[in-house]
PDB file of C-alpha atoms in Angstrom:
ATOM      1  CA  GLU V   1     114.720 -94.436 115.862  1.00 59.00           C
ATOM      2  CA  ALA V   2     114.181 -97.881 117.342  1.00 78.00           C
ATOM      3  CA  GLY V   3     117.368 -99.707 118.142  1.00 94.00           C
ATOM      4  CA  VAL V   4     118.574-103.171 117.244  1.00 97.00           C
ATOM      5  CA  ALA V   5     116.340-105.800 118.818  1.00 97.00           C
ATOM      6  CA  GLN V   6     117.491-109.240 119.931  1.00 98.00           C
ATOM      7  CA  SER V   7     115.725-112.193 121.493  1.00 97.00           C
ATOM      8  CA  PRO V   8     115.861-114.042 123.717  1.00 97.00           C
ATOM      9  CA  ARG V   9     117.843-112.017 126.221  1.00 97.00           C
ATOM     10  CA  TYR V  10     118.924-115.072 128.185  1.00 97.00           C
ATOM     11  CA  LYS V  11     119.133-118.755 127.342  1.00 98.00           C
ATOM     12  CA  ILE V  12     120.328-121.752 129.297  1.00 98.00           C
ATOM     13  CA  ILE V  13     120.786-125.067 127.498  1.00 98.00           C
ATOM     14  CA  GLU V  14     122.628-128.309 128.014  1.00 97.00           C
ATOM     15  CA  LYS V  15     125.601-129.243 125.877  1.00 96.00           C
ATOM     16  CA  ARG V  16     124.743-130.961 122.624  1.00 97.00           C
ATOM     17  CA  GLN V  17     121.389-129.149 122.454  1.00 97.00           C
ATOM     18  CA  SER V  18     120.618-126.624 119.755  1.00 97.00           C
ATOM     19  CA  VAL V  19     119.750-122.960 120.143  1.00 98.00           C
ATOM     20  CA  ALA V  20     118.738-120.064 117.905  1.00 98.00           C
ATOM     21  CA  PHE V  21     119.023-116.320 118.341  1.00 98.00           C
ATOM     22  CA  TRP V  22     117.055-113.674 116.487  1.00 97.00           C
ATOM     23  CA  CYS V  23     118.037-110.150 115.498  1.00 97.00           C
ATOM     24  CA  ASN V  24     116.032-107.304 114.005  1.00 97.00           C
ATOM     25  CA  PRO V  25     118.310-104.498 112.810  1.00 96.00           C
ATOM     26  CA  ILE V  26     117.561-100.799 112.619  1.00 96.00           C
ATOM     27  CA  SER V  27     115.225-100.134 109.698  1.00 94.00           C
ATOM     28  CA  GLY V  28     117.109 -99.444 106.507  1.00 93.00           C
ATOM     29  CA  HIS V  29     120.459-100.762 107.713  1.00 94.00           C
ATOM     30  CA  ALA V  30     121.836-102.986 104.990  1.00 93.00           C
ATOM     31  CA  THR V  31     124.754-104.372 106.990  1.00 94.00           C
ATOM     32  CA  LEU V  32     124.234-106.778 109.857  1.00 96.00           C
ATOM     33  CA  TYR V  33     126.853-108.317 112.136  1.00 96.00           C
ATOM     34  CA  TRP V  34     126.891-111.135 114.687  1.00 97.00           C
ATOM     35  CA  TYR V  35     129.529-111.065 117.402  1.00 97.00           C
ATOM     36  CA  GLN V  36     130.468-113.505 120.146  1.00 98.00           C
ATOM     37  CA  GLN V  37     131.706-112.003 123.408  1.00 97.00           C
ATOM     38  CA  ILE V  38     133.202-114.454 125.859  1.00 96.00           C
ATOM     39  CA  LEU V  39     133.534-113.256 129.460  1.00 94.00           C
ATOM     40  CA  GLY V  40     136.590-111.058 129.894  1.00 92.00           C
ATOM     41  CA  GLN V  41     137.137-110.588 126.166  1.00 94.00           C
ATOM     42  CA  GLY V  42     136.089-108.089 123.544  1.00 95.00           C
ATOM     43  CA  PRO V  43     133.449-108.941 120.944  1.00 96.00           C
ATOM     44  CA  LYS V  44     134.652-111.186 118.114  1.00 95.00           C
ATOM     45  CA  LEU V  45     132.994-110.965 114.715  1.00 95.00           C
ATOM     46  CA  LEU V  46     131.334-114.210 113.657  1.00 97.00           C
ATOM     47  CA  ILE V  47     129.605-113.157 110.454  1.00 96.00           C
ATOM     48  CA  GLN V  48     128.785-110.021 108.460  1.00 94.00           C
ATOM     49  CA  PHE V  49     125.883-109.695 106.028  1.00 95.00           C
ATOM     50  CA  GLN V  50     125.363-107.067 103.372  1.00 93.00           C
ATOM     51  CA  ASN V  51     121.630-107.257 102.646  1.00 90.00           C
ATOM     52  CA  ASN V  52     121.120-111.032 102.428  1.00 87.00           C
ATOM     53  CA  GLY V  53     124.635-111.887 101.231  1.00 92.00           C
ATOM     54  CA  VAL V  54     127.555-112.955 103.416  1.00 93.00           C
ATOM     55  CA  VAL V  55     130.521-110.552 103.366  1.00 91.00           C
ATOM     56  CA  ASP V  56     132.726-112.240 105.973  1.00 91.00           C
ATOM     57  CA  ASP V  57     132.235-115.496 107.858  1.00 94.00           C
ATOM     58  CA  SER V  58     135.900-116.366 108.308  1.00 92.00           C
ATOM     59  CA  GLN V  59     135.590-116.694 112.095  1.00 93.00           C
ATOM     60  CA  LEU V  60     132.309-118.607 112.142  1.00 96.00           C
ATOM     61  CA  PRO V  61     132.759-122.236 113.324  1.00 95.00           C
ATOM     62  CA  LYS V  62     130.818-123.630 110.433  1.00 95.00           C
ATOM     63  CA  ASP V  63     130.671-127.168 111.772  1.00 96.00           C
ATOM     64  CA  ARG V  64     128.216-126.045 114.429  1.00 97.00           C
ATOM     65  CA  PHE V  65     127.235-122.424 113.773  1.00 98.00           C
ATOM     66  CA  SER V  66     125.000-121.184 110.988  1.00 97.00           C
ATOM     67  CA  ALA V  67     123.381-117.852 110.229  1.00 97.00           C
ATOM     68  CA  GLU V  68     120.948-116.546 107.697  1.00 96.00           C
ATOM     69  CA  ARG V  69     119.341-113.293 106.637  1.00 95.00           C
ATOM     70  CA  LEU V  70     116.897-114.474 104.044  1.00 81.00           C
ATOM     71  CA  LYS V  71     115.021-111.268 103.202  1.00 86.00           C
ATOM     72  CA  GLY V  72     117.842-108.868 103.993  1.00 85.00           C
ATOM     73  CA  VAL V  73     116.216-107.707 107.218  1.00 92.00           C
ATOM     74  CA  ASP V  74     115.964-110.043 110.241  1.00 96.00           C
ATOM     75  CA  SER V  75     118.652-112.574 110.938  1.00 97.00           C
ATOM     76  CA  THR V  76     118.972-115.767 112.933  1.00 97.00           C
ATOM     77  CA  LEU V  77     122.103-117.363 114.353  1.00 98.00           C
ATOM     78  CA  LYS V  78     121.974-121.047 115.230  1.00 98.00           C
ATOM     79  CA  ILE V  79     124.276-123.313 117.187  1.00 98.00           C
ATOM     80  CA  GLN V  80     123.900-127.066 116.798  1.00 97.00           C
ATOM     81  CA  PRO V  81     125.155-128.860 118.817  1.00 96.00           C
ATOM     82  CA  ALA V  82     126.244-126.490 121.552  1.00 97.00           C
ATOM     83  CA  LYS V  83     129.467-126.948 123.500  1.00 97.00           C
ATOM     84  CA  LEU V  84     130.423-125.613 126.912  1.00 97.00           C
ATOM     85  CA  GLU V  85     132.826-123.133 125.295  1.00 97.00           C
ATOM     86  CA  ASP V  86     129.926-121.525 123.422  1.00 98.00           C
ATOM     87  CA  SER V  87     128.806-119.865 126.655  1.00 98.00           C
ATOM     88  CA  ALA V  88     129.000-116.174 125.826  1.00 98.00           C
ATOM     89  CA  VAL V  89     127.004-113.068 124.992  1.00 97.00           C
ATOM     90  CA  TYR V  90     125.939-112.987 121.353  1.00 98.00           C
ATOM     91  CA  LEU V  91     125.674-109.462 120.014  1.00 98.00           C
ATOM     92  CA  CYS V  92     123.942-108.314 116.879  1.00 98.00           C
ATOM     93  CA  ALA V  93     124.831-104.979 115.298  1.00 96.00           C
ATOM     94  CA  SER V  94     123.720-103.131 112.204  1.00 95.00           C
ATOM     95  CA  SER V  95     125.059-100.291 110.134  1.00 93.00           C
ATOM     96  CA  SER V  96     123.910 -98.043 107.301  1.00 91.00           C
ATOM     97  CA  ASP V  97     127.402 -96.970 106.231  1.00 85.00           C
ATOM     98  CA  ARG V  98     129.590 -99.926 107.276  1.00 82.00           C
ATOM     99  CA  VAL V  99     131.411 -97.531 109.603  1.00 83.00           C
ATOM    100  CA  GLU V 100     129.398 -96.838 112.748  1.00 88.00           C
ATOM    101  CA  GLN V 101     127.828 -99.982 114.159  1.00 92.00           C
ATOM    102  CA  TYR V 102     124.737 -99.945 116.375  1.00 95.00           C
ATOM    103  CA  PHE V 103     124.567-102.797 118.831  1.00 97.00           C
ATOM    104  CA  GLY V 104     121.659-104.707 120.297  1.00 97.00           C
ATOM    105  CA  PRO V 105     121.370-105.663 123.972  1.00 97.00           C
ATOM    106  CA  GLY V 106     122.787-109.131 123.370  1.00 97.00           C
ATOM    107  CA  THR V 107     121.712-112.661 124.245  1.00 98.00           C
ATOM    108  CA  ARG V 108     123.502-114.287 127.164  1.00 97.00           C
ATOM    109  CA  LEU V 109     123.919-118.008 126.480  1.00 98.00           C
ATOM    110  CA  THR V 110     124.887-120.445 129.212  1.00 98.00           C
ATOM    111  CA  VAL V 111     125.716-124.008 128.177  1.00 98.00           C
ATOM    112  CA  THR V 112     125.736-126.509 131.051  1.00 97.00           C
TER     113      THR V 112
ATOM    114  CA  ALA W   1     147.328-110.865 111.956  1.00 68.00           C
ATOM    115  CA  GLN W   2     145.554-107.893 113.476  1.00 78.00           C
ATOM    116  CA  ARG W   3     146.099-107.459 117.194  1.00 86.00           C
ATOM    117  CA  VAL W   4     144.836-104.946 119.704  1.00 92.00           C
ATOM    118  CA  THR W   5     146.273-104.550 123.187  1.00 95.00           C
ATOM    119  CA  GLN W   6     144.613-102.716 126.026  1.00 97.00           C
ATOM    120  CA  PRO W   7     147.108-103.293 128.827  1.00 96.00           C
ATOM    121  CA  GLU W   8     144.876-102.219 131.702  1.00 96.00           C
ATOM    122  CA  LYS W   9     141.892-104.411 132.529  1.00 96.00           C
ATOM    123  CA  LEU W  10     140.922-102.113 135.386  1.00 97.00           C
ATOM    124  CA  LEU W  11     141.614 -98.420 135.906  1.00 98.00           C
ATOM    125  CA  SER W  12     140.468 -96.297 138.834  1.00 97.00           C
ATOM    126  CA  VAL W  13     140.759 -92.533 138.732  1.00 97.00           C
ATOM    127  CA  PHE W  14     139.584 -89.822 141.114  1.00 97.00           C
ATOM    128  CA  LYS W  15     136.914 -87.404 139.905  1.00 97.00           C
ATOM    129  CA  GLY W  16     138.545 -84.365 138.367  1.00 97.00           C
ATOM    130  CA  ALA W  17     141.811 -86.157 137.627  1.00 98.00           C
ATOM    131  CA  PRO W  18     143.060 -86.809 134.070  1.00 97.00           C
ATOM    132  CA  VAL W  19     142.223 -90.107 132.403  1.00 97.00           C
ATOM    133  CA  GLU W  20     144.252 -92.034 129.848  1.00 97.00           C
ATOM    134  CA  LEU W  21     143.172 -95.417 128.515  1.00 97.00           C
ATOM    135  CA  LYS W  22     145.903 -97.075 126.500  1.00 97.00           C
ATOM    136  CA  CYS W  23     145.503 -98.905 123.211  1.00 96.00           C
ATOM    137  CA  ASN W  24     148.238-100.365 121.028  1.00 95.00           C
ATOM    138  CA  TYR W  25     147.551-102.117 117.763  1.00 92.00           C
ATOM    139  CA  SER W  26     149.283-104.231 115.200  1.00 88.00           C
ATOM    140  CA  TYR W  27     147.521-103.891 111.883  1.00 80.00           C
ATOM    141  CA  SER W  28     148.437-104.212 108.243  1.00 76.00           C
ATOM    142  CA  GLY W  29     147.781-101.209 106.045  1.00 75.00           C
ATOM    143  CA  SER W  30     146.255 -98.016 107.402  1.00 77.00           C
ATOM    144  CA  PRO W  31     143.466 -98.932 109.781  1.00 83.00           C
ATOM    145  CA  GLU W  32     140.640 -96.770 110.931  1.00 86.00           C
ATOM    146  CA  LEU W  33     140.496 -96.563 114.693  1.00 90.00           C
ATOM    147  CA  PHE W  34     137.517 -96.438 117.013  1.00 93.00           C
ATOM    148  CA  TRP W  35     136.719 -96.333 120.686  1.00 95.00           C
ATOM    149  CA  TYR W  36     133.488 -98.012 121.788  1.00 96.00           C
ATOM    150  CA  VAL W  37     132.000 -97.646 125.265  1.00 96.00           C
ATOM    151  CA  GLN W  38     129.517 -99.650 127.305  1.00 96.00           C
ATOM    152  CA  TYR W  39     127.938 -97.915 130.299  1.00 96.00           C
ATOM    153  CA  SER W  40     126.301 -99.988 133.017  1.00 94.00           C
ATOM    154  CA  ARG W  41     123.121-101.675 131.741  1.00 92.00           C
ATOM    155  CA  GLN W  42     123.453-100.024 128.334  1.00 94.00           C
ATOM    156  CA  ARG W  43     124.420-101.220 124.904  1.00 95.00           C
ATOM    157  CA  LEU W  44     127.838-101.035 123.374  1.00 96.00           C
ATOM    158  CA  GLN W  45     128.063 -97.761 121.455  1.00 95.00           C
ATOM    159  CA  LEU W  46     130.543 -95.780 119.429  1.00 93.00           C
ATOM    160  CA  LEU W  47     132.373 -93.121 121.441  1.00 94.00           C
ATOM    161  CA  LEU W  48     134.654 -91.689 118.786  1.00 92.00           C
ATOM    162  CA  ARG W  49     136.640 -92.459 115.635  1.00 89.00           C
ATOM    163  CA  HIS W  50     140.000 -90.946 114.872  1.00 84.00           C
ATOM    164  CA  ILE W  51     139.159 -89.757 111.378  1.00 77.00           C
ATOM    165  CA  SER W  52     136.501 -87.370 112.668  1.00 76.00           C
ATOM    166  CA  ARG W  53     138.973 -85.729 115.072  1.00 74.00           C
ATOM    167  CA  GLU W  54     136.089 -84.768 117.358  1.00 80.00           C
ATOM    168  CA  SER W  55     135.979 -84.484 121.111  1.00 82.00           C
ATOM    169  CA  ILE W  56     133.072 -86.523 122.438  1.00 86.00           C
ATOM    170  CA  LYS W  57     132.002 -86.111 126.078  1.00 92.00           C
ATOM    171  CA  GLY W  58     135.365 -84.437 126.650  1.00 92.00           C
ATOM    172  CA  PHE W  59     137.321 -87.419 125.329  1.00 94.00           C
ATOM    173  CA  THR W  60     139.917 -87.229 122.578  1.00 93.00           C
ATOM    174  CA  ALA W  61     142.120 -89.882 121.038  1.00 92.00           C
ATOM    175  CA  ASP W  62     145.406 -89.280 119.291  1.00 86.00           C
ATOM    176  CA  LEU W  63     146.677 -91.634 116.665  1.00 86.00           C
ATOM    177  CA  ASN W  64     150.427 -92.187 116.882  1.00 86.00           C
ATOM    178  CA  LYS W  65     151.384 -94.156 113.795  1.00 80.00           C
ATOM    179  CA  GLY W  66     155.000 -94.465 114.891  1.00 84.00           C
ATOM    180  CA  GLU W  67     154.062 -96.123 118.172  1.00 80.00           C
ATOM    181  CA  THR W  68     150.904 -97.696 116.669  1.00 89.00           C
ATOM    182  CA  SER W  69     148.908 -96.358 119.574  1.00 92.00           C
ATOM    183  CA  PHE W  70     145.485 -94.758 119.898  1.00 93.00           C
ATOM    184  CA  HIS W  71     145.179 -93.742 123.520  1.00 95.00           C
ATOM    185  CA  LEU W  72     141.933 -92.246 124.826  1.00 95.00           C
ATOM    186  CA  LYS W  73     142.266 -89.179 127.029  1.00 95.00           C
ATOM    187  CA  LYS W  74     140.156 -86.816 129.077  1.00 96.00           C
ATOM    188  CA  PRO W  75     141.604 -83.968 131.150  1.00 96.00           C
ATOM    189  CA  PHE W  76     139.061 -84.064 133.992  1.00 97.00           C
ATOM    190  CA  ALA W  77     137.228 -87.284 134.821  1.00 97.00           C
ATOM    191  CA  GLN W  78     133.544 -87.242 135.730  1.00 97.00           C
ATOM    192  CA  GLU W  79     131.590 -89.890 137.608  1.00 96.00           C
ATOM    193  CA  GLU W  80     129.467 -90.639 134.540  1.00 96.00           C
ATOM    194  CA  ASP W  81     132.608 -91.718 132.688  1.00 97.00           C
ATOM    195  CA  SER W  82     132.627 -94.990 134.640  1.00 98.00           C
ATOM    196  CA  ALA W  83     132.180 -97.668 131.976  1.00 97.00           C
ATOM    197  CA  MET W  84     133.863-100.369 129.910  1.00 97.00           C
ATOM    198  CA  TYR W  85     135.951 -98.993 127.056  1.00 98.00           C
ATOM    199  CA  TYR W  86     137.031-100.947 123.967  1.00 97.00           C
ATOM    200  CA  CYS W  87     139.583 -99.932 121.397  1.00 96.00           C
ATOM    201  CA  ALA W  88     138.762-101.289 117.934  1.00 94.00           C
ATOM    202  CA  PRO W  89     140.765-100.806 114.756  1.00 90.00           C
ATOM    203  CA  SER W  90     139.294-101.800 111.431  1.00 86.00           C
ATOM    204  CA  GLY W  91     140.414-102.090 107.869  1.00 75.00           C
ATOM    205  CA  ASN W  92     139.267 -99.708 105.174  1.00 65.00           C
ATOM    206  CA  PHE W  93     136.076 -99.959 103.152  1.00 60.00           C
ATOM    207  CA  GLY W  94     135.698-103.454 101.773  1.00 56.00           C
ATOM    208  CA  ASN W  95     137.597-104.921 104.710  1.00 62.00           C
ATOM    209  CA  GLU W  96     136.152-102.980 107.605  1.00 73.00           C
ATOM    210  CA  LYS W  97     135.961-105.792 110.153  1.00 82.00           C
ATOM    211  CA  LEU W  98     136.384-104.414 113.672  1.00 88.00           C
ATOM    212  CA  THR W  99     138.911-106.132 115.934  1.00 91.00           C
ATOM    213  CA  PHE W 100     138.046-105.347 119.546  1.00 94.00           C
ATOM    214  CA  GLY W 101     140.547-105.211 122.371  1.00 94.00           C
ATOM    215  CA  THR W 102     139.811-106.918 125.671  1.00 96.00           C
ATOM    216  CA  GLY W 103     138.574-103.664 127.161  1.00 97.00           C
ATOM    217  CA  THR W 104     139.398-101.468 130.148  1.00 98.00           C
ATOM    218  CA  ARG W 105     136.924-101.016 132.968  1.00 98.00           C
ATOM    219  CA  LEU W 106     137.198 -97.410 134.110  1.00 98.00           C
ATOM    220  CA  THR W 107     135.932 -96.506 137.562  1.00 98.00           C
ATOM    221  CA  ILE W 108     135.760 -92.883 138.654  1.00 97.00           C
ATOM    222  CA  ILE W 109     136.137 -92.471 142.383  1.00 97.00           C
ATOM    223  CA  PRO W 110     133.980 -89.627 143.775  1.00 94.00           C
TER     224      PRO W 110
END
């Protein structure tokens, strides 16, 4: 089966600019996750969707981060405006059983 | 608050020697426990979960509830085991958010 797809793979922006990441989960996976992985740390969950509804967004900085999954398939994560501390790898994962998660390749964001 | 500690950032082991990657957790309730692995230039992927009690690629992990530990072990290391390993407990269904440790980079010396 095709894996989780993410784009872009790399992005460099200046602080205060906006950026958006896209994720296409494995077909049929109802649960979708966005993680932030800062260098030297493990992934941290930002938001979890079940179909197009939000299950957990307790660690999403809602003043600048937003995410949507309008049709219960693809998802976008947006940062506006970006800060230097947002430099990280953003990982998307999906799951069919909310147990095993399948990860995408990630988007490496550098904010200068 | 849930906490996961992987005390070793880096671990080097000779090929054929035993491997043990440590993980200690602080978690309310009875968490499920997972090990995820990321090989060079590959995606993060599930290695094993404690509830399945399987041995994957020769690795096993024993849950010690008294010590709240979930150490990953392999009796004889192979070069292809070189990777980044993350311990990740989660809550039960309905609260299954994974909390990842900081990871241990395992290098197998030929």
